[in-house]
Coordinates of C-alpha atoms in Angstrom, one line a residue:
Chain A
X1312 CA 204.1 -63.8 173.1
X1313 CA 205.7 -62.0 170.3
X1314 CA 205.3 -65.5 168.2
X1315 CA 202.2 -66.0 169.4
X1316 CA 200.9 -62.4 168.3
X1317 CA 202.7 -62.9 165.0
X1318 CA 200.6 -66.3 164.6
X1319 CA 197.7 -64.8 165.5
X1320 CA 197.8 -61.9 163.1
X1321 CA 198.9 -64.1 160.4
X1322 CA 195.6 -66.1 160.8
X1323 CA 194.0 -63.0 161.0
X1324 CA 194.9 -61.8 157.4
X1325 CA 194.2 -65.3 156.3
X1326 CA 190.7 -64.9 157.7
X1327 CA 190.4 -61.6 155.8
X1328 CA 191.7 -63.0 152.4
X1329 CA 189.2 -65.8 152.6
X1330 CA 186.4 -63.6 153.5
X1331 CA 186.9 -61.3 151.1
X1332 CA 187.3 -63.9 148.3
X1333 CA 184.1 -65.6 149.1
X1334 CA 182.2 -62.0 149.0
X1335 CA 183.8 -61.4 145.8
X1336 CA 182.4 -64.4 143.9
X1337 CA 179.3 -64.8 145.8
X1338 CA 178.3 -60.9 145.6
X1339 CA 179.2 -60.9 141.9
X1340 CA 177.5 -64.1 141.0
X1341 CA 173.8 -62.4 141.1
X1342 CA 172.7 -61.4 137.8
X1343 CA 172.1 -57.5 138.8
X1344 CA 174.4 -55.1 136.7
X1345 CA 175.7 -52.2 138.5
X1346 CA 175.9 -50.0 135.4
X1347 CA 172.3 -50.7 134.8
X1348 CA 171.2 -49.5 138.5
X1349 CA 173.1 -46.5 138.2
X1350 CA 171.8 -45.0 134.9
X1351 CA 168.6 -43.3 134.3
X1352 CA 166.1 -44.9 132.3
X1353 CA 166.4 -42.8 129.2
X1354 CA 170.4 -44.3 128.8
X1355 CA 171.6 -45.9 125.2
X1356 CA 173.6 -49.0 125.0
X1357 CA 176.7 -46.7 124.4
X1358 CA 176.3 -45.1 127.9
X1359 CA 175.5 -48.7 129.3
X1360 CA 179.0 -49.9 127.6
X1361 CA 180.6 -47.0 128.4
X1362 CA 180.0 -47.3 132.5
X1363 CA 180.8 -50.8 132.2
X1364 CA 183.6 -50.5 130.6
X1365 CA 184.8 -47.5 133.5
X1366 CA 184.1 -49.7 136.5
X1367 CA 186.3 -52.7 134.9
X1368 CA 183.2 -54.9 134.9
X1369 CA 183.7 -56.0 130.8
X1370 CA 186.6 -58.2 131.7
X1371 CA 186.3 -62.0 133.2
X1372 CA 185.6 -62.1 136.8
X1373 CA 188.6 -64.0 137.6
X1374 CA 190.9 -60.9 136.2
X1375 CA 188.8 -59.0 138.2
X1376 CA 189.7 -60.7 141.1
X1377 CA 193.3 -60.8 140.5
X1378 CA 193.5 -57.2 140.0
X1379 CA 191.2 -56.3 143.0
X1380 CA 193.8 -58.4 144.8
X1381 CA 196.7 -56.4 143.5
X1382 CA 195.1 -52.9 144.0
X1383 CA 194.2 -53.9 147.4
X1384 CA 197.8 -54.8 148.4
X1385 CA 198.9 -51.5 147.5
X1386 CA 196.5 -49.9 149.5
X1387 CA 193.9 -49.1 146.8
X1388 CA 190.3 -50.6 146.8
X1389 CA 188.8 -48.9 144.3
X1390 CA 186.5 -46.2 143.6
X1391 CA 182.6 -46.2 145.0
X1392 CA 180.5 -46.7 141.8
X1393 CA 178.2 -44.4 143.2
X1394 CA 179.9 -41.4 144.8
X1395 CA 182.6 -41.2 142.1
X1396 CA 185.2 -41.3 145.1
X1397 CA 187.8 -43.7 146.8
X1398 CA 185.8 -46.2 148.4
X1399 CA 187.6 -45.8 151.4
X1400 CA 187.1 -42.2 151.3
X1401 CA 183.3 -42.7 151.4
X1402 CA 183.8 -45.6 154.3
X1403 CA 185.6 -43.0 156.4
X1404 CA 183.6 -40.3 155.7
X1405 CA 180.5 -41.8 157.2
X1406 CA 182.8 -43.6 160.4
X1407 CA 182.5 -40.2 162.6
X1408 CA 178.9 -40.6 162.8
X1409 CA 178.6 -44.3 163.9
X1410 CA 181.6 -43.9 166.0
X1411 CA 180.0 -41.2 168.2
X1412 CA 176.6 -43.3 168.3
X1413 CA 178.6 -46.3 169.0
X1414 CA 180.2 -45.1 172.2
X1415 CA 177.6 -43.2 173.5
X1416 CA 175.5 -46.6 173.4
X1417 CA 178.7 -48.5 174.7
X1418 CA 179.3 -46.8 177.4
X1419 CA 176.0 -46.2 178.4
X1420 CA 175.4 -50.4 178.1
X1421 CA 178.5 -51.0 180.0
X1422 CA 177.7 -48.6 182.7
X1423 CA 174.1 -49.6 183.4
X1424 CA 175.0 -53.5 182.8
X1425 CA 177.8 -53.8 184.9
X1426 CA 176.1 -51.9 187.8
X1427 CA 172.8 -54.3 188.0
X1428 CA 174.8 -57.1 187.5
X1429 CA 177.2 -56.6 190.4
X1430 CA 174.3 -55.1 192.3
X1431 CA 172.5 -58.3 191.7
X1432 CA 175.1 -60.7 192.3
X1433 CA 176.1 -58.8 195.7
X1434 CA 172.4 -58.7 197.0
X1435 CA 171.2 -62.0 195.7
X1436 CA 167.3 -62.2 195.2
X1437 CA 167.1 -58.6 196.5
X1438 CA 165.3 -55.9 194.5
X1439 CA 167.8 -55.1 192.4
X1440 CA 168.5 -58.7 191.3
X1441 CA 164.6 -58.8 190.3
X1442 CA 164.4 -55.7 188.4
X1443 CA 167.5 -56.8 186.8
X1444 CA 166.3 -60.3 186.0
X1445 CA 163.3 -58.5 184.1
X1446 CA 165.5 -55.9 182.1
X1447 CA 167.6 -58.6 181.0
X1448 CA 164.9 -60.8 179.6
X1449 CA 163.4 -57.6 178.3
X1450 CA 166.6 -56.5 176.7
X1451 CA 166.9 -60.3 175.2
X1452 CA 163.4 -60.1 173.6
X1453 CA 162.4 -56.9 172.7
X1454 CA 163.4 -56.5 169.0
X1455 CA 165.5 -53.1 168.8
X1456 CA 163.7 -52.3 165.6
X1457 CA 160.2 -52.4 167.6
X1458 CA 161.3 -50.4 170.4
X1459 CA 162.8 -47.6 168.2
X1460 CA 159.5 -47.3 166.3
X1461 CA 157.7 -47.4 169.7
X1462 CA 159.9 -44.9 171.0
X1463 CA 159.6 -42.7 168.1
X1464 CA 155.5 -42.7 168.4
X1465 CA 156.0 -42.0 172.5
X1466 CA 158.6 -39.4 172.4
X1467 CA 158.5 -38.2 168.7
X1468 CA 155.1 -38.0 167.9
X1469 CA 152.8 -38.1 170.9
X1470 CA 155.2 -35.7 173.2
X1471 CA 157.2 -34.1 170.7
X1472 CA 159.8 -34.1 173.0
X1473 CA 162.9 -35.8 170.4
X1474 CA 163.6 -35.5 167.0
X1475 CA 163.2 -38.8 165.5
X1476 CA 165.7 -38.5 162.1
X1477 CA 169.0 -37.5 161.6
X1478 CA 172.2 -36.5 163.5
X1479 CA 171.4 -33.0 164.0
X1480 CA 173.3 -29.7 162.8
X1481 CA 172.7 -27.1 165.6
X1482 CA 175.6 -27.4 167.8
X1483 CA 176.4 -29.8 170.7
X1484 CA 173.0 -29.9 172.5
X1485 CA 171.1 -30.5 169.3
X1486 CA 173.4 -33.4 168.4
X1487 CA 172.9 -35.1 172.2
X1488 CA 169.1 -34.7 171.8
X1489 CA 169.4 -36.6 168.1
X1490 CA 171.4 -39.1 169.7
X1491 CA 169.3 -39.9 173.1
X1492 CA 166.9 -42.2 171.2
X1493 CA 169.1 -44.1 168.5
X1494 CA 172.0 -44.9 171.2
X1495 CA 169.5 -46.0 173.9
X1496 CA 167.7 -48.5 171.3
X1497 CA 171.4 -49.9 170.3
X1498 CA 172.2 -50.3 173.8
X1499 CA 169.3 -52.9 175.0
X1500 CA 170.7 -55.8 173.8
X1501 CA 174.3 -55.0 175.0
X1502 CA 172.7 -54.3 178.5
X1503 CA 170.7 -57.5 178.6
X1504 CA 174.3 -59.3 177.6
X1505 CA 176.2 -57.8 180.1
X1506 CA 174.0 -57.9 183.2
X1507 CA 173.7 -61.5 182.7
X1508 CA 177.1 -62.3 182.1
X1509 CA 178.6 -60.0 185.0
X1510 CA 175.6 -61.5 187.4
X1511 CA 176.9 -65.1 186.6
X1512 CA 180.7 -64.3 186.7
X1513 CA 180.4 -62.2 190.0
X1514 CA 178.5 -65.0 191.5
X1515 CA 181.5 -67.7 190.7
X1516 CA 183.7 -65.1 192.3
X1517 CA 182.4 -64.2 195.1
X1518 CA 182.3 -67.8 196.1
X1519 CA 186.0 -68.1 195.3
X1520 CA 188.5 -69.1 198.5
X1521 CA 190.4 -65.7 197.7
X1522 CA 187.2 -63.7 198.5
X1523 CA 186.5 -65.8 201.6
X1524 CA 190.1 -65.3 202.7
X1525 CA 189.6 -61.5 202.0
X1526 CA 186.7 -61.4 204.3
X1527 CA 188.5 -63.5 207.1
X1528 CA 191.2 -60.6 207.1
X1529 CA 188.7 -58.1 207.5
X1530 CA 189.0 -56.4 204.1
X1531 CA 185.7 -54.0 204.0
X1532 CA 183.1 -55.3 201.8
X1533 CA 183.4 -52.7 199.1
X1534 CA 186.9 -53.6 198.4
X1535 CA 186.2 -57.4 198.3
X1536 CA 183.1 -57.1 195.8
X1537 CA 185.3 -54.7 193.5
X1538 CA 189.1 -55.5 194.2
X1539 CA 189.0 -59.2 194.7
X1540 CA 185.6 -60.4 192.9
X1541 CA 185.2 -58.3 190.1
X1542 CA 188.6 -58.0 188.8
X1543 CA 188.5 -61.7 188.4
X1544 CA 185.0 -61.7 187.1
X1545 CA 185.8 -58.9 184.5
X1546 CA 188.0 -61.8 182.6
X1547 CA 184.8 -63.8 180.9
X1548 CA 183.4 -60.2 180.3
X1549 CA 186.1 -59.1 178.3
X1550 CA 186.0 -61.9 176.1
X1551 CA 182.6 -60.3 175.4
X1552 CA 182.7 -56.7 175.8
X1553 CA 185.9 -56.2 173.7
X1554 CA 184.3 -57.4 170.0
X1555 CA 181.0 -56.0 171.4
X1556 CA 182.5 -52.5 171.3
X1557 CA 183.7 -53.1 167.4
X1558 CA 180.4 -54.0 166.5
X1559 CA 178.7 -51.5 167.7
X1560 CA 181.1 -48.6 166.8
X1561 CA 180.9 -50.2 162.9
X1562 CA 177.1 -48.9 162.9
X1563 CA 174.0 -50.8 163.0
X1564 CA 172.3 -51.6 160.1
X1565 CA 168.5 -51.5 161.6
X1566 CA 168.8 -48.5 164.0
X1567 CA 170.6 -46.1 161.6
X1568 CA 167.8 -46.9 159.2
X1569 CA 165.1 -46.4 161.1
X1570 CA 166.4 -42.8 162.8
X1571 CA 168.2 -41.8 159.2
X1572 CA 171.5 -41.8 161.3
X1573 CA 173.9 -41.1 158.7
X1574 CA 176.9 -43.7 159.2
X1575 CA 177.9 -46.9 158.1
X1576 CA 175.4 -49.1 159.0
X1577 CA 172.9 -47.1 156.3
X1578 CA 176.2 -47.1 153.8
X1579 CA 176.4 -50.5 153.5
X1580 CA 172.6 -51.4 153.3
X1581 CA 172.3 -48.9 150.3
X1582 CA 175.5 -50.0 148.9
X1583 CA 174.6 -53.8 148.8
X1584 CA 171.7 -53.0 146.9
X1585 CA 172.9 -50.5 144.6
X1586 CA 175.9 -53.2 143.5
X1587 CA 178.4 -50.8 145.1
X1588 CA 181.1 -53.4 145.1
X1589 CA 184.0 -51.5 145.9
X1590 CA 182.3 -49.8 149.0
X1591 CA 180.7 -53.1 150.3
X1592 CA 184.2 -55.0 149.8
X1593 CA 186.2 -52.8 152.0
X1594 CA 183.4 -52.5 154.7
X1595 CA 184.1 -56.3 155.1
X1596 CA 187.5 -56.1 155.0
X1597 CA 187.5 -53.7 157.6
X1598 CA 185.0 -55.5 159.9
X1599 CA 186.8 -58.8 159.4
X1600 CA 190.0 -56.7 160.5
X1601 CA 188.6 -55.2 163.3
X1602 CA 186.9 -58.1 164.6
X1603 CA 189.8 -60.5 164.4
X1604 CA 191.9 -58.1 166.1
X1605 CA 189.4 -57.5 169.0
X1606 CA 189.4 -61.1 169.9
X1607 CA 193.4 -60.9 169.9
X1608 CA 193.6 -57.7 172.0
X1609 CA 190.8 -59.4 174.4
X1610 CA 193.4 -62.5 174.6
X1611 CA 196.1 -60.2 175.5
X1612 CA 193.9 -58.4 177.9
X1613 CA 193.2 -61.8 179.5
X1614 CA 196.9 -62.2 180.5
X1615 CA 197.0 -58.6 181.9
X1616 CA 194.1 -59.0 184.4
X1617 CA 195.2 -62.7 185.0
X1618 CA 199.0 -63.2 185.4
X1619 CA 198.5 -67.0 185.4
X1620 CA 197.4 -67.4 182.1
X1621 CA 200.1 -68.1 179.8
X1622 CA 200.5 -67.6 176.1
X1623 CA 201.3 -71.0 174.0
Chain B
X1278 CA 177.0 -78.8 216.0
X1279 CA 176.2 -78.5 212.5
X1280 CA 173.7 -75.9 212.7
X1281 CA 176.2 -74.0 215.3
X1282 CA 178.5 -74.0 212.8
X1283 CA 176.5 -72.5 210.0
X1284 CA 175.2 -69.8 212.5
X1285 CA 178.7 -68.8 212.8
X1286 CA 179.6 -68.8 209.3
X1287 CA 176.6 -66.7 208.2
X1288 CA 177.3 -64.0 210.7
X1289 CA 180.8 -63.9 209.2
X1290 CA 179.0 -64.1 206.0
X1291 CA 182.2 -65.7 204.1
X1292 CA 179.9 -68.3 202.7
X1293 CA 176.6 -67.6 200.6
X1294 CA 174.1 -68.5 202.5
X1295 CA 171.9 -69.8 199.7
X1296 CA 174.3 -72.6 198.4
X1297 CA 172.2 -75.4 200.1
X1298 CA 168.5 -74.3 199.4
X1299 CA 169.1 -72.8 195.9
X1300 CA 170.2 -76.1 194.6
X1301 CA 166.3 -78.2 195.0
X1302 CA 164.6 -74.5 194.2
X1303 CA 163.7 -73.9 190.4
X1304 CA 161.8 -71.1 189.5
X1305 CA 158.4 -71.8 188.0
X1306 CA 158.0 -71.6 184.5
X1307 CA 154.3 -70.4 184.4
X1308 CA 154.4 -67.3 182.7
X1309 CA 156.8 -68.9 179.7
X1310 CA 154.9 -72.2 179.1
X1311 CA 151.5 -69.8 178.9
X1312 CA 153.3 -67.6 176.1
X1313 CA 154.4 -70.7 174.4
X1314 CA 151.0 -72.1 174.7
X1315 CA 149.4 -68.9 173.4
X1316 CA 151.6 -68.8 170.3
X1317 CA 151.4 -72.5 169.7
X1318 CA 147.5 -72.3 169.9
X1319 CA 147.2 -69.7 167.4
X1320 CA 149.9 -71.6 164.9
X1321 CA 147.6 -74.5 165.2
X1322 CA 144.3 -73.1 165.0
X1323 CA 145.0 -70.1 163.1
X1324 CA 142.2 -71.0 160.6
X1325 CA 139.4 -71.6 163.4
X1326 CA 140.0 -68.6 165.7
X1327 CA 140.7 -66.1 163.3
X1328 CA 137.6 -63.9 163.0
X1329 CA 138.3 -62.6 159.2
X1330 CA 140.4 -63.9 156.0
X1331 CA 144.1 -62.5 157.0
X1332 CA 144.4 -61.9 153.2
X1333 CA 140.7 -60.2 152.4
X1334 CA 140.7 -56.1 151.7
X1335 CA 137.9 -54.0 152.3
X1336 CA 138.9 -50.3 151.0
X1337 CA 136.1 -49.2 152.6
X1338 CA 137.0 -50.1 156.0
X1339 CA 140.7 -49.1 155.7
X1340 CA 142.7 -48.3 159.1
X1341 CA 140.3 -48.6 161.5
X1342 CA 141.2 -48.2 165.4
X1343 CA 141.0 -51.1 167.9
X1344 CA 137.1 -51.5 168.9
X1345 CA 137.8 -49.5 172.7
X1346 CA 139.0 -46.6 170.9
X1347 CA 136.6 -43.8 169.4
X1348 CA 135.6 -44.7 165.5
X1349 CA 136.6 -48.8 166.2
X1350 CA 134.1 -51.1 165.5
X1351 CA 133.5 -54.5 167.8
X1352 CA 133.8 -56.2 164.2
X1353 CA 137.6 -55.8 164.3
X1354 CA 138.9 -56.3 167.6
X1355 CA 142.5 -54.8 166.7
X1356 CA 141.4 -52.3 164.1
X1357 CA 142.3 -52.7 160.8
X1358 CA 145.5 -51.9 158.3
X1359 CA 145.3 -49.7 155.5
X1360 CA 143.8 -51.7 153.0
X1361 CA 141.2 -53.1 155.5
X1362 CA 142.4 -55.9 156.4
X1363 CA 141.8 -57.4 159.8
X1364 CA 144.8 -57.0 162.1
X1365 CA 143.9 -59.5 164.5
X1366 CA 143.3 -62.1 161.7
X1367 CA 147.0 -61.0 160.4
X1368 CA 148.5 -61.6 163.8
X1369 CA 147.1 -64.7 164.4
X1370 CA 148.1 -66.3 161.0
X1371 CA 151.8 -64.2 161.2
X1372 CA 152.6 -66.9 164.1
X1373 CA 152.6 -69.8 161.5
X1374 CA 155.0 -67.5 159.4
X1375 CA 157.4 -67.1 162.6
X1376 CA 157.3 -71.0 163.0
X1377 CA 157.9 -71.9 160.0
X1378 CA 160.8 -69.8 159.6
X1379 CA 162.7 -70.4 163.2
X1380 CA 162.2 -74.2 162.7
X1381 CA 163.5 -74.1 159.5
X1382 CA 166.6 -72.2 160.3
X1383 CA 166.9 -74.5 163.8
X1384 CA 166.7 -77.6 161.0
X1385 CA 169.4 -76.2 158.7
X1386 CA 171.8 -74.8 160.8
X1387 CA 171.4 -77.6 164.0
X1388 CA 172.2 -80.4 160.9
X1389 CA 175.2 -78.8 160.1
X1390 CA 176.2 -77.8 163.5
X1391 CA 175.6 -81.4 164.7
X1392 CA 177.5 -83.0 162.2
X1393 CA 180.6 -80.5 161.9
X1394 CA 180.5 -80.8 166.2
X1395 CA 180.4 -84.5 166.2
X1396 CA 183.2 -85.4 163.7
X1397 CA 185.4 -82.4 165.2
X1398 CA 184.9 -83.8 168.7
X1399 CA 185.0 -87.0 168.3
X1400 CA 188.0 -87.3 165.9
X1401 CA 189.9 -84.6 167.3
X1402 CA 193.7 -83.7 166.3
X1403 CA 193.7 -82.2 162.3
X1404 CA 190.3 -82.6 161.5
X1405 CA 189.2 -80.7 164.6
X1406 CA 191.8 -77.7 163.8
X1407 CA 190.3 -77.2 160.7
X1408 CA 186.7 -77.3 161.5
X1409 CA 187.3 -75.1 164.4
X1410 CA 189.4 -72.6 162.2
X1411 CA 186.8 -72.3 159.4
X1412 CA 183.8 -71.6 162.4
X1413 CA 186.5 -69.1 163.2
X1414 CA 186.5 -67.2 160.0
X1415 CA 182.6 -67.8 159.9
X1416 CA 182.1 -65.8 163.1
X1417 CA 184.5 -63.3 162.4
X1418 CA 181.8 -61.4 159.9
X1419 CA 178.6 -60.4 161.1
X1420 CA 175.6 -62.7 160.4
X1421 CA 173.5 -59.6 159.3
X1422 CA 176.0 -58.3 156.6
X1423 CA 176.1 -62.2 154.9
X1424 CA 172.6 -62.3 155.2
X1425 CA 172.7 -58.8 153.6
X1426 CA 174.6 -60.1 150.6
X1427 CA 173.0 -63.6 150.2
X1428 CA 169.7 -61.6 149.9
X1429 CA 171.1 -59.1 147.6
X1430 CA 172.0 -61.9 145.1
X1431 CA 169.3 -64.3 145.5
X1432 CA 166.3 -62.0 146.2
X1433 CA 164.4 -61.6 149.5
X1434 CA 161.8 -64.0 150.4
X1435 CA 161.1 -66.2 153.4
X1436 CA 163.3 -69.1 151.6
X1437 CA 166.1 -66.5 151.4
X1438 CA 165.8 -65.7 155.0
X1439 CA 165.8 -69.5 156.0
X1440 CA 168.4 -70.4 154.1
X1441 CA 171.0 -67.5 154.9
X1442 CA 170.1 -67.5 158.8
X1443 CA 170.4 -71.5 158.5
X1444 CA 174.0 -71.4 157.0
X1445 CA 175.5 -68.5 159.1
X1446 CA 173.8 -69.6 162.8
X1447 CA 175.8 -73.3 162.9
X1448 CA 179.2 -72.6 164.7
X1449 CA 177.9 -71.7 167.9
X1450 CA 176.1 -75.1 167.8
X1451 CA 179.1 -77.1 166.4
X1452 CA 181.0 -75.6 169.2
X1453 CA 178.8 -76.9 172.1
X1454 CA 178.3 -80.3 170.6
X1455 CA 182.5 -80.5 170.2
X1456 CA 182.7 -79.6 174.0
X1457 CA 180.1 -82.2 175.0
X1458 CA 182.0 -84.9 172.6
X1459 CA 184.9 -84.3 173.8
X1460 CA 184.0 -85.0 177.5
X1461 CA 181.6 -87.7 176.3
X1462 CA 184.0 -89.8 174.5
X1463 CA 186.4 -90.7 177.2
X1464 CA 183.3 -91.9 179.5
X1465 CA 183.5 -95.9 179.6
X1466 CA 180.5 -96.4 178.0
X1467 CA 182.2 -95.1 174.6
X1468 CA 185.4 -97.2 175.1
X1469 CA 183.0 -100.1 176.0
X1470 CA 181.3 -99.6 172.5
X1471 CA 184.4 -99.4 170.8
X1472 CA 185.3 -102.8 172.7
X1473 CA 182.5 -104.3 171.4
X1474 CA 183.1 -103.8 167.7
X1475 CA 180.9 -100.4 167.2
X1476 CA 181.9 -98.4 163.9
X1477 CA 182.9 -94.7 164.5
X1478 CA 179.4 -93.9 162.9
X1479 CA 177.6 -96.3 165.5
X1480 CA 179.7 -94.6 168.3
X1481 CA 178.6 -91.1 167.1
X1482 CA 175.5 -92.1 166.5
X1483 CA 173.8 -94.4 168.9
X1484 CA 176.1 -93.5 172.0
X1485 CA 177.5 -89.9 171.9
X1486 CA 174.3 -88.3 170.3
X1487 CA 171.6 -89.1 172.5
X1488 CA 173.7 -88.1 175.3
X1489 CA 173.9 -84.2 174.1
X1490 CA 170.0 -84.2 173.3
X1491 CA 169.2 -82.3 176.4
X1492 CA 171.8 -79.6 175.2
X1493 CA 170.5 -79.3 171.9
X1494 CA 166.9 -79.1 172.9
X1495 CA 168.0 -76.4 175.7
X1496 CA 169.9 -74.4 173.0
X1497 CA 167.6 -74.9 170.1
X1498 CA 165.1 -73.0 172.5
X1499 CA 166.9 -70.1 173.2
X1500 CA 167.8 -70.2 169.4
X1501 CA 164.6 -69.9 168.2
X1502 CA 163.6 -66.6 170.2
X1503 CA 167.1 -65.1 168.7
X1504 CA 165.7 -66.1 164.9
X1505 CA 162.5 -65.1 165.6
X1506 CA 164.0 -61.6 166.5
X1507 CA 166.5 -61.7 163.4
X1508 CA 163.6 -62.8 160.8
X1509 CA 161.6 -60.0 161.7
X1510 CA 164.3 -57.3 161.6
X1511 CA 164.9 -58.7 158.1
X1512 CA 161.4 -58.1 157.3
X1513 CA 160.9 -55.1 158.8
X1514 CA 164.0 -53.8 156.5
X1515 CA 162.4 -55.4 153.5
X1516 CA 165.0 -57.7 153.2
X1517 CA 162.6 -61.2 154.4
X1518 CA 159.1 -62.3 153.4
X1519 CA 157.3 -60.0 151.0
X1520 CA 153.6 -58.6 151.0
X1521 CA 150.8 -59.6 151.1
X1522 CA 152.2 -62.3 153.6
X1523 CA 151.0 -62.5 157.2
X1524 CA 154.8 -61.7 158.9
X1525 CA 154.7 -59.7 162.1
X1526 CA 157.9 -58.2 161.2
X1527 CA 156.3 -57.1 157.7
X1528 CA 153.3 -55.8 159.3
X1529 CA 155.5 -53.7 161.6
X1530 CA 157.4 -52.4 158.1
X1531 CA 154.0 -51.8 156.6
X1532 CA 152.6 -50.0 159.5
X1533 CA 155.3 -47.4 159.8
X1534 CA 154.3 -45.4 157.3
X1535 CA 151.5 -44.3 159.4
X1536 CA 152.8 -44.0 162.4
X1537 CA 151.5 -40.5 162.9
X1538 CA 147.9 -41.3 162.8
X1539 CA 147.7 -45.1 163.3
X1540 CA 149.4 -46.2 166.4
X1541 CA 147.7 -49.7 166.6
X1542 CA 149.4 -50.9 163.3
X1543 CA 153.0 -50.8 164.9
X1544 CA 152.0 -51.4 168.5
X1545 CA 150.4 -55.1 167.9
X1546 CA 152.6 -56.9 165.8
X1547 CA 155.4 -55.8 167.8
X1548 CA 153.9 -57.2 171.3
X1549 CA 153.2 -60.5 169.7
X1550 CA 157.1 -60.5 168.5
X1551 CA 157.9 -59.8 172.2
X1552 CA 155.3 -62.2 174.0
X1553 CA 156.7 -64.9 171.7
X1554 CA 160.2 -64.3 172.0
X1555 CA 159.8 -63.8 175.9
X1556 CA 158.0 -67.5 176.2
X1557 CA 161.0 -69.5 174.3
X1558 CA 163.2 -67.0 176.5
X1559 CA 161.5 -67.8 179.7
X1560 CA 161.1 -72.0 178.6
X1561 CA 164.8 -72.4 177.6
X1562 CA 166.2 -70.8 180.9
X1563 CA 163.7 -72.8 182.8
X1564 CA 165.1 -76.2 180.6
X1565 CA 168.4 -75.2 181.2
X1566 CA 167.7 -75.5 184.9
X1567 CA 166.1 -78.5 184.8
X1568 CA 168.2 -80.4 182.4
X1569 CA 171.8 -79.2 183.2
X1570 CA 172.2 -79.2 187.0
X1571 CA 175.6 -77.9 186.7
X1572 CA 174.1 -74.4 185.6
X1573 CA 171.8 -74.4 188.8
X1574 CA 173.4 -72.1 190.6
X1575 CA 173.6 -69.4 188.2

C-alpha cells in the first residue's frame, strides 16, 4: 500500500513537471510581450526596458526556465506581473469565491443526480425514470453558457428577482441570492452525468446475486437498495465524482465570466491574455496536482468501499 | 411449468421483470434523426433556403423583433440583429460552421487516437505503457485550459479551435480503441492472419480496424455533440471564430450586449445549438443500442 501510494505520487510529480515544462515553453513561444501589454500607450522605450528587466524577461528562455524551476522547488512561484504581488497570494485570494460556488454546485448536483439516478434504477420506466432521462439529455445537450444567459434574461431582466452579477456583499442572504443562478448553471452537466452513471451502475448492482440473496432473506426493500446495491454501485461513481469535485471547486471559466463571479476561472482567463505568466503557471501546477491527487484518492476510496480490490 | 416459475419469481420480485422483454425493445430514434435531418438540411441547402444574404447589413432595419411580436415584419421571421442582418439566414448559415469545426476536430483527434490506440493495444508491453501514461498526463490538465493557452499564443480563429480541440481530445479515443484492440487481437481470425503471413500493419489495418468501426461511429457521434457545445462556448468567450462569420456561439456573444431589449438575439441561436446537440446525442445513444449489444440493457 505504501509503495503503491509512493509510486503514484512520484508519477503525479512527474506529470506536473512535464505539464509545466510544456506550458512554460508553449506559452512563451507567442509573439506577445507582457511588458508591452502592461504599459500605458505613452510609455517610453526606457520604461519598457526597465519593466522587461524587472520581470526577468530579458534573459534567454532556457535560463528563465531553470531559474523558474529552482524557485518553484523552494515554493516561490514568482510575482504576478499585473498585481505586483506573489502569484500564489493572488490565486488564493480568489480561491474562496470559486470554492464557495463549486461546493454549492457539487452538493446540489450530487443530491439531485443521485436521487434521480437511484430512483430511476429502482423504478425502471416509471415516471422518475422518464423525467430523469429528459433531464440527463438536457444537461448533456444544453450549453451551460446559453442556459446562464437565458436564466439571466428571465430571472434577472424580465422578473427582476435575482441579481445577475458579482458575489454580493450584503451578508449571508445576499450572497446566497447571488449564488443561485451561477451554481445552478454550473451543476447542469454534472447532474446529467451523475444521473446516467448512478442509474446504470445501480441497474447492474440490482441484478447481482447478493441483491437477490438479500431479498430472499427478507431484507426490507429500502435496505436492499441502499445498503446492498448502492454500496456496490458507488464504486464507479467515486471514480467520476472525486475528480469532478476538484474541477468544480477550481472555478469555471465560462460561468464565472458570465456572472462576473470573482473566482479563479475569471482570474485565469484574464491572466492568460495579459500574459501574466506566473499566475497562469501556478494555476496549471495547482490544477495538475489536485487532479492527479483526486485520481489517487478515488483509487484509495475504491479499496475502502470494496475490500476485494487490492493494490498492485 | 416455465410460466409458473416466472410467476413465482415475479411475486417475490427476485429477478428484474424486464430482463427478457427489454432485449428486443430499442427506443425509436425519430426525434433525434428528425433534429439531425433539420441540421443537415440547413447545412446542405443553406444558400437556397435562407431568405437573405447572412452578411448583408441594413442599418435602417437594425434590431427588428421576430415577426409575431409588435414591431416585427413578416420579411424577417426571426428578427434582425443590431446591424440589420437577418437572423434566420445567419442561423441557417451558422450550421455550416458547426459542422466544419466539429468534423475537423473529430478527424484530427480521431486519427491520433485511433493510431495510438491501435499501436498501444496491439503491441502491448512498454509501448502500451508509454502511450497510456502519456494519455494520463494529457488528461490531467483540463482541456479548456490548454485551449485557452493555445488560443492566446496562436490567436483566436476557427482554425485554432479545430487544432486545439483536436490535439486535446485524443486520449478518450485512444483508450476505447486500445480496449477493443486488446480483445480482438486474441481472436482466431487475427491469429490465422498472422499464420498466413500478414505483417503487423496489415493485421491492424485490415483485420482489427474494420471491427472497431461500429464503436468509433458511436463514439464520434456522441463526441460531435460535445464539440459543438465546446466550440460554441469558445466563440462565446471570444476565443473562437471571429466576426463577421456566422457562428451560433458568436451570435450569442454579440447578442448578449443587447440582452435587455433584444431577447431574440440570445434565444434563437441557443435553441439551434441545443436542438443540434440533442439530435447528435439521441442518435448516438440509439446507434449504441443497435450496434453494441452489450450495452442493450443499460
